[in-house]
Coordinates of C-alpha atoms in Angstrom, one line a residue:
Chain V
X159 CA -39.0 29.7 80.0
X160 CA -39.3 33.6 80.1
X161 CA -36.6 35.5 77.8
X162 CA -34.8 38.2 79.7
X163 CA -35.5 41.4 77.5
X164 CA -32.7 43.6 78.8
X165 CA -33.2 47.3 77.3
X166 CA -30.8 49.1 75.5
X167 CA -29.1 52.3 77.3
X168 CA -25.8 52.7 75.7
X169 CA -24.9 52.4 72.6
X170 CA -21.7 53.4 69.8
X171 CA -23.0 53.4 66.4
X172 CA -19.7 53.3 63.6
X173 CA -18.7 55.9 65.9
X174 CA -15.1 57.6 64.6
X175 CA -13.4 60.1 67.1
X176 CA -9.9 62.0 66.0
X177 CA -7.7 65.0 68.3
X178 CA -6.6 66.1 65.2
X179 CA -6.8 65.1 61.7
X180 CA -5.6 61.1 62.1
X181 CA -8.2 59.6 62.6
X182 CA -8.2 58.3 66.9
X183 CA -11.1 55.6 66.5
X184 CA -12.9 53.9 64.3
X185 CA -15.8 52.6 63.2
X186 CA -16.3 52.0 66.6
X187 CA -19.8 49.7 67.3
X188 CA -21.0 48.6 70.1
X189 CA -23.5 48.5 73.4
X190 CA -24.7 48.0 76.9
X191 CA -27.5 46.7 78.1
X192 CA -29.3 47.9 81.5
X193 CA -28.0 45.9 84.8
X194 CA -24.7 45.0 83.1
X195 CA -20.8 44.9 85.3
X196 CA -18.7 46.6 81.9
X197 CA -15.1 46.2 81.3
X198 CA -12.7 48.6 78.7
X199 CA -9.2 46.7 78.9
X200 CA -6.2 48.1 76.8
X201 CA -2.6 49.4 76.5
X202 CA -1.9 52.8 77.5
X203 CA -3.2 55.1 75.5
X204 CA -5.2 53.0 73.2
X205 CA -8.1 54.9 73.7
X206 CA -10.4 54.4 76.6
X207 CA -10.8 56.8 78.6
X208 CA -11.5 59.0 75.3
X209 CA -14.2 56.2 74.8
X210 CA -15.7 56.6 77.6
X211 CA -15.8 60.3 77.2
X212 CA -18.1 59.9 74.1
X213 CA -20.0 58.3 76.0
X214 CA -20.5 61.2 78.8
X215 CA -20.5 63.7 75.8
X216 CA -17.9 65.2 77.1
X217 CA -16.3 64.9 73.0
X218 CA -17.9 64.8 69.8
X219 CA -17.9 61.8 67.7
X220 CA -16.8 63.6 64.2
X221 CA -18.7 60.2 62.5
X222 CA -21.1 57.7 63.8
X223 CA -23.2 58.0 67.1
X224 CA -22.7 57.6 70.4
X225 CA -26.9 57.1 71.7
X226 CA -28.0 57.4 75.3
X227 CA -31.6 56.1 75.7
X228 CA -33.5 57.0 72.8
X229 CA -31.2 60.1 71.5
X230 CA -27.9 60.9 71.0
X231 CA -26.0 61.8 74.0
X232 CA -24.5 65.3 72.0
X233 CA -28.4 65.7 71.8
X234 CA -29.1 67.0 75.3
X235 CA -29.3 69.6 77.3
X236 CA -26.7 69.9 80.0
X237 CA -29.4 68.6 82.8
X238 CA -31.3 66.4 80.6
X239 CA -27.7 64.1 80.2
X240 CA -26.5 64.0 83.7
X241 CA -30.1 61.7 84.5
X242 CA -29.6 59.4 82.0
X243 CA -25.5 58.9 81.6
X244 CA -22.4 60.1 85.3
X245 CA -19.3 60.4 84.7
X246 CA -16.2 60.4 87.5
X247 CA -12.8 60.8 85.3
X248 CA -9.7 59.1 86.2
X249 CA -8.7 61.7 88.3
X250 CA -10.9 63.1 91.2
X251 CA -9.8 65.7 93.6
X252 CA -9.3 64.1 96.7
X253 CA -8.4 67.0 98.8
X254 CA -12.2 69.4 97.5
X255 CA -12.5 71.3 100.9
X256 CA -15.5 70.5 101.0
X257 CA -17.6 67.8 103.7
X258 CA -18.3 64.1 102.5
X259 CA -22.1 65.4 102.6
X260 CA -21.6 69.1 100.6
X261 CA -20.4 66.9 97.6
X262 CA -22.8 63.7 97.4
X263 CA -25.8 66.6 98.1
X264 CA -24.4 68.0 94.5
X265 CA -26.1 64.9 93.3
X266 CA -29.1 66.1 93.4
X267 CA -28.4 68.9 90.5
X268 CA -30.0 67.5 88.4
X269 CA -32.2 66.1 89.4
X270 CA -34.0 69.6 91.4
X271 CA -35.5 67.5 94.8
X272 CA -36.6 64.8 92.5
X273 CA -33.3 62.6 93.0
X274 CA -34.7 58.7 93.7
X275 CA -32.2 58.5 96.3
X276 CA -31.6 59.9 99.1
X277 CA -28.1 61.4 100.5
X278 CA -28.6 59.0 103.2
X279 CA -29.5 56.7 101.3
X280 CA -26.5 56.8 99.8
X281 CA -24.4 57.3 102.2
X282 CA -25.7 54.2 103.4
X283 CA -25.2 51.8 100.1
X284 CA -21.3 53.3 99.5
X285 CA -20.5 52.1 103.5
X286 CA -20.9 55.7 105.0
X287 CA -23.2 56.7 106.7
X288 CA -22.1 58.5 109.9
X289 CA -19.0 59.6 107.6
X290 CA -21.7 62.7 106.0
X291 CA -19.5 65.7 108.6
X292 CA -15.6 65.2 107.9
X293 CA -14.4 66.7 105.1
X294 CA -13.3 64.4 102.1
X295 CA -9.5 64.7 102.9
X296 CA -10.3 63.6 106.7
X297 CA -11.6 59.4 104.5
X298 CA -8.8 57.7 102.9
X299 CA -8.2 57.2 99.6
X300 CA -11.2 54.5 98.9
X301 CA -13.3 56.5 101.4
X302 CA -13.0 59.1 99.4
X303 CA -13.3 57.9 95.7
X304 CA -16.8 55.8 97.7
X305 CA -18.0 59.5 98.7
X306 CA -18.0 60.7 94.4
X307 CA -19.5 57.1 93.8
X308 CA -22.3 58.0 96.3
X309 CA -22.7 62.1 94.3
X310 CA -23.7 60.2 91.0
X311 CA -25.6 57.2 93.1
X312 CA -27.6 60.9 93.9
X313 CA -27.6 62.1 91.0
X314 CA -29.6 59.0 89.6
X315 CA -28.6 58.2 86.5
X316 CA -29.1 54.7 84.5
X317 CA -25.6 54.6 83.1
X318 CA -22.6 55.4 85.6
X319 CA -18.9 55.9 83.5
X320 CA -15.5 54.7 85.5
X321 CA -12.5 55.5 84.1
X322 CA -9.8 53.7 86.2
X323 CA -11.9 53.8 89.5
X324 CA -9.8 51.5 91.1
X325 CA -6.6 52.7 90.6
X326 CA -4.3 53.4 93.4
X327 CA -6.4 51.9 95.9
X328 CA -5.0 49.0 97.1
X329 CA -6.2 45.2 97.1
X330 CA -8.8 45.5 100.8
X331 CA -10.5 49.1 98.3
X332 CA -10.7 47.4 95.1
X333 CA -12.5 44.9 96.1
X334 CA -14.8 46.8 98.1
X335 CA -15.2 48.8 95.1
X336 CA -16.3 46.4 93.4
X337 CA -18.8 44.4 95.5
X338 CA -20.0 47.6 95.8
X339 CA -20.3 48.3 91.8
X340 CA -22.4 44.9 91.8
X341 CA -24.5 45.7 94.1
X342 CA -25.1 48.7 92.6
X343 CA -25.7 46.7 89.4
X344 CA -27.9 44.3 91.1
X345 CA -30.5 46.4 92.9
X346 CA -30.5 49.4 90.9
X347 CA -30.7 48.0 87.3
X348 CA -27.6 50.7 87.0
X349 CA -25.3 49.9 83.9
X350 CA -21.6 50.4 85.2
X351 CA -19.2 50.9 81.7
X352 CA -15.1 51.0 83.5
X353 CA -12.1 51.2 82.2
X354 CA -9.1 49.4 83.9
X355 CA -5.9 47.8 83.7
X356 CA -5.8 45.1 86.1
X357 CA -6.8 42.0 83.8
X358 CA -7.4 40.2 87.0
X359 CA -10.7 42.2 88.0
X360 CA -12.0 42.4 84.5
X361 CA -12.1 38.7 84.8
X362 CA -14.5 39.1 86.9
X363 CA -16.8 41.3 85.4
X364 CA -20.0 40.2 83.6
X365 CA -18.7 41.4 80.3
X366 CA -15.2 43.4 78.5
X367 CA -15.0 45.0 75.2
X368 CA -10.7 44.8 74.8
X369 CA -9.1 48.1 72.8
X370 CA -5.9 48.4 71.3
X371 CA -5.2 52.4 68.6
X372 CA -8.9 52.8 69.1
X373 CA -10.3 49.8 67.9
X374 CA -12.2 47.8 69.5
X375 CA -10.3 43.7 69.3
X376 CA -12.4 42.3 71.2
X377 CA -16.1 41.9 72.8
X378 CA -17.5 38.8 75.0
X379 CA -17.7 38.1 78.4
X380 CA -14.3 37.3 80.1
X381 CA -13.8 33.8 79.3
X382 CA -13.4 34.3 75.2
X383 CA -12.1 38.1 75.6
X384 CA -9.5 36.6 78.2
X385 CA -7.2 34.3 75.7
X386 CA -3.3 34.7 75.4
X387 CA -3.0 35.7 71.6
X388 CA -6.0 38.2 71.8
X389 CA -4.0 40.0 74.9
X390 CA -1.2 39.6 73.7
X391 CA -2.3 41.0 70.2
X392 CA -4.0 43.9 73.0
X393 CA -1.3 45.2 75.4
X394 CA 2.2 44.0 72.5
X395 CA 3.5 41.3 74.3
X396 CA 6.4 39.6 72.8
X397 CA 5.7 36.1 75.3
X398 CA 2.3 33.8 76.2
X399 CA 0.8 35.4 79.3
X400 CA -1.6 32.3 79.6
X401 CA 0.1 30.7 82.6
X402 CA -1.4 34.5 84.1
X403 CA -4.3 34.3 82.4
X404 CA -4.6 31.0 83.6
X405 CA -4.0 32.4 87.7
X406 CA -6.0 35.4 87.2
X407 CA -9.3 33.4 86.6
X408 CA -8.7 30.6 89.2
X409 CA -8.6 33.7 92.0
X410 CA -11.9 34.7 90.1
X411 CA -13.6 31.8 91.0
X412 CA -11.5 31.2 94.2
X413 CA -13.8 34.7 95.2
X414 CA -16.8 33.6 94.0
X415 CA -16.6 31.0 96.5
X416 CA -15.5 33.5 99.4
X417 CA -18.6 35.9 98.0
X418 CA -16.5 38.7 96.9
X419 CA -17.5 37.5 92.9
Chain E
X131 CA -26.6 66.0 108.7
X132 CA -28.4 67.8 111.0
X133 CA -25.9 68.4 113.4
X134 CA -24.1 71.0 110.0
X135 CA -26.6 72.8 109.7
X136 CA -27.0 74.3 113.2
X137 CA -22.9 74.7 113.0
X138 CA -23.4 76.2 110.4
X139 CA -25.9 78.3 111.8
X140 CA -24.1 78.8 115.2
X141 CA -21.4 80.5 113.0
X142 CA -23.8 82.2 111.1
X143 CA -25.8 83.7 114.3
X144 CA -22.2 84.4 115.9
X145 CA -20.4 86.6 113.0
X146 CA -23.5 89.1 112.6
X147 CA -23.7 90.1 116.0
X148 CA -19.4 90.7 115.9
X149 CA -20.4 92.5 112.5
X150 CA -23.1 94.4 114.3
X151 CA -21.0 95.6 117.2
X152 CA -17.6 96.4 115.0
X153 CA -20.0 98.9 113.0
X154 CA -21.0 100.2 116.6
X155 CA -17.1 100.7 116.5
X156 CA -16.5 101.9 114.1
X157 CA -19.5 104.0 114.0
X158 CA -18.3 106.1 117.1
X159 CA -14.7 105.6 116.8
X160 CA -12.0 108.1 115.3
X161 CA -10.7 111.8 116.1
X162 CA -13.2 112.8 118.1
X163 CA -15.6 109.8 120.3
X164 CA -18.7 110.0 119.6
X165 CA -21.8 109.3 121.9
X166 CA -25.1 108.6 121.4
X167 CA -26.9 109.4 124.2
X168 CA -25.5 113.0 123.6
X169 CA -26.5 114.0 119.4
X170 CA -25.0 117.5 118.8
X171 CA -25.4 119.2 115.5
X172 CA -22.1 119.3 115.2
X173 CA -22.1 115.2 116.7
X174 CA -24.6 115.0 113.4
X175 CA -23.1 116.4 111.2
X176 CA -19.5 114.0 111.3
X177 CA -22.1 110.6 111.6
X178 CA -24.0 111.2 108.9
X179 CA -21.3 113.4 106.2
X180 CA -18.3 111.0 108.2
X181 CA -18.5 108.0 110.0
X182 CA -22.0 106.5 108.3
X183 CA -20.5 106.6 104.7
X184 CA -16.9 105.3 105.3
X185 CA -18.7 102.6 107.5
X186 CA -20.9 101.6 104.5
X187 CA -18.4 101.1 102.3
X188 CA -15.8 100.1 104.1
X189 CA -18.6 97.1 103.9
X190 CA -19.9 97.0 101.1
X191 CA -15.8 96.9 100.3
X192 CA -15.1 94.4 102.5
X193 CA -17.9 92.1 101.5
X194 CA -17.6 92.3 98.0
X195 CA -13.3 91.2 98.1
X196 CA -14.9 88.7 100.1
X197 CA -17.2 87.4 97.8
X198 CA -14.8 87.2 94.8
X199 CA -12.4 86.0 96.4
X200 CA -14.4 82.7 97.0
X201 CA -15.2 82.6 93.9
X202 CA -12.3 82.9 92.3
X203 CA -10.7 79.9 94.3
X204 CA -14.0 78.0 93.8
X205 CA -13.6 79.1 89.6
X206 CA -9.6 78.7 89.7
X207 CA -10.0 75.9 92.0
X208 CA -6.6 77.9 93.3
X209 CA -6.7 78.7 97.1
X210 CA -3.8 81.9 96.5
X211 CA -6.3 83.3 93.7
X212 CA -8.1 86.9 95.1
X213 CA -9.3 89.5 92.4
X214 CA -6.4 91.0 92.7
X215 CA -4.7 88.7 90.9
X216 CA -6.1 89.1 88.3
X217 CA -5.3 92.0 86.7
X218 CA -8.0 93.9 87.9
X219 CA -6.9 96.2 90.1
X220 CA -3.8 96.7 88.2
X221 CA -5.8 97.8 85.5
X222 CA -8.7 100.2 88.7
X223 CA -5.2 101.0 89.4
X224 CA -3.6 102.5 86.3
X225 CA -6.5 104.2 85.3
X226 CA -8.0 105.6 88.7
X227 CA -4.0 106.7 89.0
X228 CA -3.8 108.2 85.4
X229 CA -7.2 110.3 86.7
X230 CA -5.1 111.1 89.9
X231 CA -2.0 112.6 88.9
X232 CA -2.7 114.2 86.1
X233 CA -5.6 116.3 87.2
X234 CA -7.9 114.5 86.2
X235 CA -11.1 115.6 87.3
X236 CA -14.1 116.7 85.3
X237 CA -16.8 115.8 88.3
X238 CA -16.3 114.1 92.1
X239 CA -17.2 111.2 90.8
X240 CA -14.5 110.6 88.0
X241 CA -11.3 108.6 90.1
X242 CA -14.6 105.6 91.3
X243 CA -15.3 105.8 87.0
X244 CA -12.8 106.1 85.7
X245 CA -11.4 102.9 88.5
X246 CA -14.4 100.7 86.7
X247 CA -13.8 101.2 83.5
X248 CA -10.2 100.4 84.1
X249 CA -12.1 97.2 86.0
X250 CA -14.3 96.4 83.4
X251 CA -12.0 96.6 80.8
X252 CA -8.4 94.7 82.7
X253 CA -11.7 91.9 82.9
X254 CA -13.0 92.0 79.5
X255 CA -9.4 92.0 78.1
X256 CA -8.9 88.3 80.5
X257 CA -11.8 86.3 79.1
X258 CA -10.9 87.1 75.1
X259 CA -6.6 85.9 76.1
X260 CA -7.7 83.8 78.4
X261 CA -10.6 82.2 75.8
X262 CA -8.6 78.2 74.0
X263 CA -10.0 76.0 72.1
X264 CA -11.8 74.3 75.1
X265 CA -13.2 77.1 75.6
X266 CA -12.6 79.2 80.3
X267 CA -9.8 77.2 80.9
X268 CA -8.2 78.0 84.6
X269 CA -4.8 77.8 83.9
X270 CA -5.7 79.5 80.6
X271 CA -7.5 82.2 82.6
X272 CA -5.2 82.0 85.8
X273 CA -1.7 83.3 83.2
X274 CA -3.6 85.6 80.7
X275 CA -5.0 87.7 84.0
X276 CA -1.4 87.8 85.3
X277 CA 0.8 88.0 82.3
X278 CA -2.5 91.3 82.0
X279 CA -1.8 92.3 85.4
X280 CA 2.3 93.3 85.4
X281 CA 1.6 95.4 82.1
X282 CA -0.5 96.7 83.6
X283 CA 1.7 97.4 86.6
X284 CA 5.3 98.4 84.8
X285 CA 2.4 101.4 82.7
X286 CA 1.7 101.9 86.4
X287 CA 4.8 102.9 87.1
X288 CA 5.7 104.3 84.3
X289 CA 2.8 107.3 84.3
X290 CA 4.0 107.3 88.3
X291 CA 7.3 108.7 87.5
X292 CA 6.5 110.6 85.1
X293 CA 3.7 112.7 87.8
X294 CA 3.6 115.9 89.7
X295 CA 4.3 115.2 93.5
X296 CA 0.6 116.5 94.8
X297 CA -1.2 113.9 92.6
X298 CA 1.4 111.2 92.3
X299 CA 1.1 110.9 96.9
X300 CA -3.1 110.6 96.1
X301 CA -2.4 108.3 94.1
X302 CA 0.3 106.0 96.5
X303 CA -3.2 106.7 99.2
X304 CA -5.8 106.0 97.0
X305 CA -3.4 102.7 95.7
X306 CA -3.2 101.8 99.8
X307 CA -6.8 101.2 100.5
X308 CA -6.9 104.8 101.7
X309 CA -11.1 105.6 103.0
X310 CA -10.3 109.1 104.2
X311 CA -11.2 110.5 101.4
X312 CA -14.3 108.8 100.3
X313 CA -18.6 110.3 100.8
X314 CA -21.7 109.2 100.1
X315 CA -21.7 109.6 96.3
X316 CA -19.4 107.5 95.6
X317 CA -22.3 104.5 96.9
X318 CA -25.3 103.9 94.9
X319 CA -22.9 102.9 92.3
X320 CA -20.8 100.6 93.9
X321 CA -24.2 99.2 95.2
X322 CA -26.4 98.5 92.6
X323 CA -22.9 97.0 90.9
X324 CA -22.6 94.4 94.4
X325 CA -25.6 93.7 93.9
X326 CA -25.3 92.6 90.5
X327 CA -22.3 90.7 90.4
X328 CA -23.7 89.2 94.3
X329 CA -27.0 88.0 93.0
X330 CA -25.7 87.0 90.0
X331 CA -23.0 84.6 91.7
X332 CA -26.1 83.3 94.5
X333 CA -27.5 82.6 90.9
X334 CA -24.7 80.3 89.9
X335 CA -23.9 78.7 93.5
X336 CA -24.2 74.8 92.4
X337 CA -21.9 76.1 89.6
X338 CA -19.2 76.7 92.0
X339 CA -19.4 74.1 93.4
X340 CA -19.4 71.4 90.8
X341 CA -17.0 74.1 89.1
X342 CA -14.7 73.9 92.3
X343 CA -14.9 69.6 91.3
X344 CA -13.0 70.2 87.6
X345 CA -15.0 70.7 84.8
X346 CA -15.8 67.2 83.8
X347 CA -17.4 66.4 87.0
X348 CA -19.1 69.7 86.2
X349 CA -20.2 68.7 82.4
X350 CA -21.6 65.2 84.9
X351 CA -23.3 66.6 86.7
X352 CA -25.4 69.0 83.8
X353 CA -23.4 72.0 83.6
X354 CA -21.1 74.5 81.0
X355 CA -18.3 75.2 82.7
X356 CA -17.5 78.1 80.1
X357 CA -20.1 79.3 80.8
X358 CA -20.5 79.4 84.9
X359 CA -17.1 80.2 85.1
X360 CA -17.9 83.1 82.2
X361 CA -21.3 84.3 84.2
X362 CA -19.0 84.1 87.7
X363 CA -16.3 86.0 86.4
X364 CA -18.8 88.3 85.1
X365 CA -19.9 88.8 89.0
X366 CA -16.8 88.9 90.7
X367 CA -15.3 91.6 88.3
X368 CA -18.7 94.0 89.2
X369 CA -17.6 93.1 92.2
X370 CA -14.6 93.8 93.1
X371 CA -14.2 96.7 89.9
X372 CA -17.1 98.6 92.1
X373 CA -15.2 97.7 95.1
X374 CA -11.8 99.6 93.9
X375 CA -13.7 102.7 93.0
X376 CA -14.7 103.2 95.9
X377 CA -12.1 102.7 97.8
X378 CA -8.6 102.1 96.4
X379 CA -6.5 98.3 96.8
X380 CA -7.2 97.1 99.6
X381 CA -5.7 93.8 99.3
X382 CA -5.9 90.0 101.5
X383 CA -9.3 90.6 102.4
X384 CA -10.8 88.7 99.2
X385 CA -7.4 85.6 100.0
X386 CA -7.8 85.0 103.9
X387 CA -11.1 85.5 104.4
X388 CA -13.2 83.0 102.0
X389 CA -10.7 80.6 103.7
X390 CA -11.8 81.4 107.1
X391 CA -14.9 80.5 105.9
X392 CA -14.4 77.6 104.7
X393 CA -12.5 76.5 108.3
X394 CA -15.7 76.9 110.2
X395 CA -18.3 76.1 107.8
X396 CA -17.7 74.3 104.7
X397 CA -17.4 74.8 101.6
X398 CA -20.6 74.6 100.0
X399 CA -21.3 78.4 98.2
X400 CA -24.8 78.6 98.2
X401 CA -23.8 79.5 102.7
X402 CA -19.5 80.4 101.7
X403 CA -20.8 83.6 99.9
X404 CA -22.9 85.4 101.8
X405 CA -21.2 84.3 104.9
X406 CA -18.2 85.8 103.0
X407 CA -19.9 89.6 102.2
X408 CA -20.2 89.4 106.2
X409 CA -17.0 88.6 107.1
X410 CA -15.3 90.3 105.0
X411 CA -17.5 93.5 105.7
X412 CA -16.6 93.5 109.2
X413 CA -13.2 92.5 108.7
X414 CA -13.0 95.7 106.6
X415 CA -14.8 97.7 108.6
X416 CA -12.5 97.0 111.9
X417 CA -9.5 97.4 109.9
X418 CA -11.0 101.1 108.9
X419 CA -11.7 102.2 112.5
X420 CA -8.5 100.6 114.1
X421 CA -6.5 102.8 111.4
X422 CA -7.7 105.7 112.0
X423 CA -7.7 105.3 115.9
X424 CA -4.7 103.8 116.8
X425 CA -2.5 106.7 115.1
X426 CA -4.9 109.7 115.6
X427 CA -4.8 111.8 114.7
X428 CA -2.2 110.3 111.8
X429 CA -4.7 108.2 109.8
X430 CA -3.5 104.7 108.3
X431 CA -4.9 103.7 105.3
X432 CA -7.4 99.9 105.9
X433 CA -5.4 98.2 103.7
X434 CA -2.2 98.8 105.1
X435 CA -4.0 97.8 108.0
X436 CA -6.0 94.7 106.9
X437 CA -3.1 93.6 105.7
X438 CA -1.1 93.7 108.6
X439 CA -3.5 92.1 110.9
X440 CA -4.9 88.9 108.6
X441 CA -1.5 87.7 107.3
X442 CA -0.1 87.0 110.8
X443 CA -3.8 85.4 111.5
X444 CA -3.9 83.3 108.5
X445 CA -0.4 82.5 109.4
X446 CA -1.4 81.1 112.7
X447 CA -4.6 79.1 110.7
X448 CA -1.8 77.6 109.1
X449 CA 0.9 76.3 111.6
X450 CA -3.5 74.9 113.3
X451 CA -3.4 72.7 110.4
X452 CA -0.4 71.2 110.1
X453 CA -0.8 71.0 113.7
X454 CA -4.2 68.7 113.1

C-alpha cells in the first residue's frame, strides 16, 4: 500500500507572543499539512485571532518561529508572502464600494498575471458567476463573504487563514460556505485554517485545535478533541455538555448522509 | 466584465466630450464674449493673458482636488474625507493670508509660494503626529489633521482680526477660491507638483484599492499599509498644496467629485483617479465660467459657485440612493 506523504504548509515552532509585558501565548507548536481543513476552537479571548494573525505575518512572535513553506513568514517580502498565505479577518468590509469583479481581481495583485485561477473561474467556484458587475452592497451577507473568498482563491495561496468565516451567517450560508471550503481543500490542495465558535461545524472538520489562555490544550480529530471534560475546561463550563456534543456528532453524521459533509 | 469595461469607456468618453465643450465655453465667456471667427488684437490679448490661463488653472486646480479627494476617501475609508479635512488648506490659508494681509509681496509669486509651504508643512506635521506605534493608522491621522486644522484656523482668525482692511478683503477672496487674479506665472510650479502627485498616486493605485478594504486585507495582498498610506498621503498633499497655492481654497470638489465618478464607473482607483481629475477640472471650469458671467461685471468666486451647484446635486444623489 502506498503511503500518502503530505507536505507541511504552516508550522508553529515553540511560538510565544505578548501584547505587552505579560506573555499571552506560550510555547505554541503545531503544523498544518497540505489539503487539510483545520478548525481552531476556544472561548472568546483565548487567542484564536492572535494565532491567525501570527500565521498571516500580521504579528511577529516574541520567541519561536512561524514557518510557511521553507521560511519564517516574517522573512518573506510582502509580495512573496502574499503568494503563499491569504488571510481574511473576522470583520470584513461588507459595504466596500467595489463591484464583485473589482474585488475579486485584487487577488491578482501578488501574482501579476500568472495567477493559477482566473477571476471567472473563482467566481464560478464560489457560485457568483453572472454577478461580476454587481456592487458588493447588492449581494446577501453570505455572497459577500464568498466574494472575498473568491479574491483569496485568485491569490492562489497554499494556505488560507479565515477568522470566524461563518460568524453572522444563517445556517444555509454556513453550509454553503463549509461545502465550498471542503471543495477548495479537496480540489485545489489548499490548507484551510479557520477559527470557529460553532462546535457543531467543528465536529465536521478534518482536525481541530482547541486553545485556552494562549495555550493549545487539545488537538487531533474532532472525536478526540470534542470530549466533555476537554470542552468544559476550554470554555470554563461547570456542567456536563455531553448530550450537546453527542447531538452535534449525530448532526454531523446526518449531514454526511445528506451529502453536506 | 466586458460590459463593465464597455460602460466605463462610454462614461469616460462622454466626460471628455463634456469637458471639451465646457473648456470652450469657459474660454469664450466672460464680461466680453469672445468670437473665435473674428479675432482682433484685443481679443487675442484677452484670450492669452486672461481666459486661457484662468481656464487652464481652473482645470488643474479642480483636477488636483478631485484626485486628492478620491485618494483620501480611500486611505481613510471615510466617504466624508476631502483634501481640506486634514488641515492642509488651513495651513495654506494661514501662510497665504499672512502674506496678503501684512503686505509680504517681495515678488509676484510670493503668495502661492507661501501657500504651498504652509500646506506642505501642515501635511508633514499631520503625518508626524498621526504616526503611532502601529504605523499610520487612519483614525489617528484623521484626528491629527482635524486638530491641527482647527488650531491653524483659530490662528488665522486671530491674524485676520489684526490685519488692515484691504489685506483682509483680499485674503477673504483668496479663501473663497477666487480665480480673478491668476496668471500664467503660477502654472509651471503648480503643474509640476500636480503631475508629480498624480503620477505617484497612479503608481500606488493597487495599494489604494487594497487599503479601501482595510489594513489586514491590504497586508494579506502583499502591501505594507503604512508605506502605501504615506505615499498616497504625500501625493494628495502635493496636489492639494499645488491647487490651493494657485487659486486659493475651493471647497466641495474634493468631496463630491469622487463620489459622482465612483457612482458611474465603480471604485477601481485605476479608473477613478484619472476620471476624478477630468471631472474635477471640468466642474471647477464650469463654476468659474458661471461665476464671472452670471452677475457680470461683478465676479463671484469659483469656490462659492462650486459649492452652490455641488451641494444640491450631492443631496439629490443621496436622495436617489435612498430610493434605490
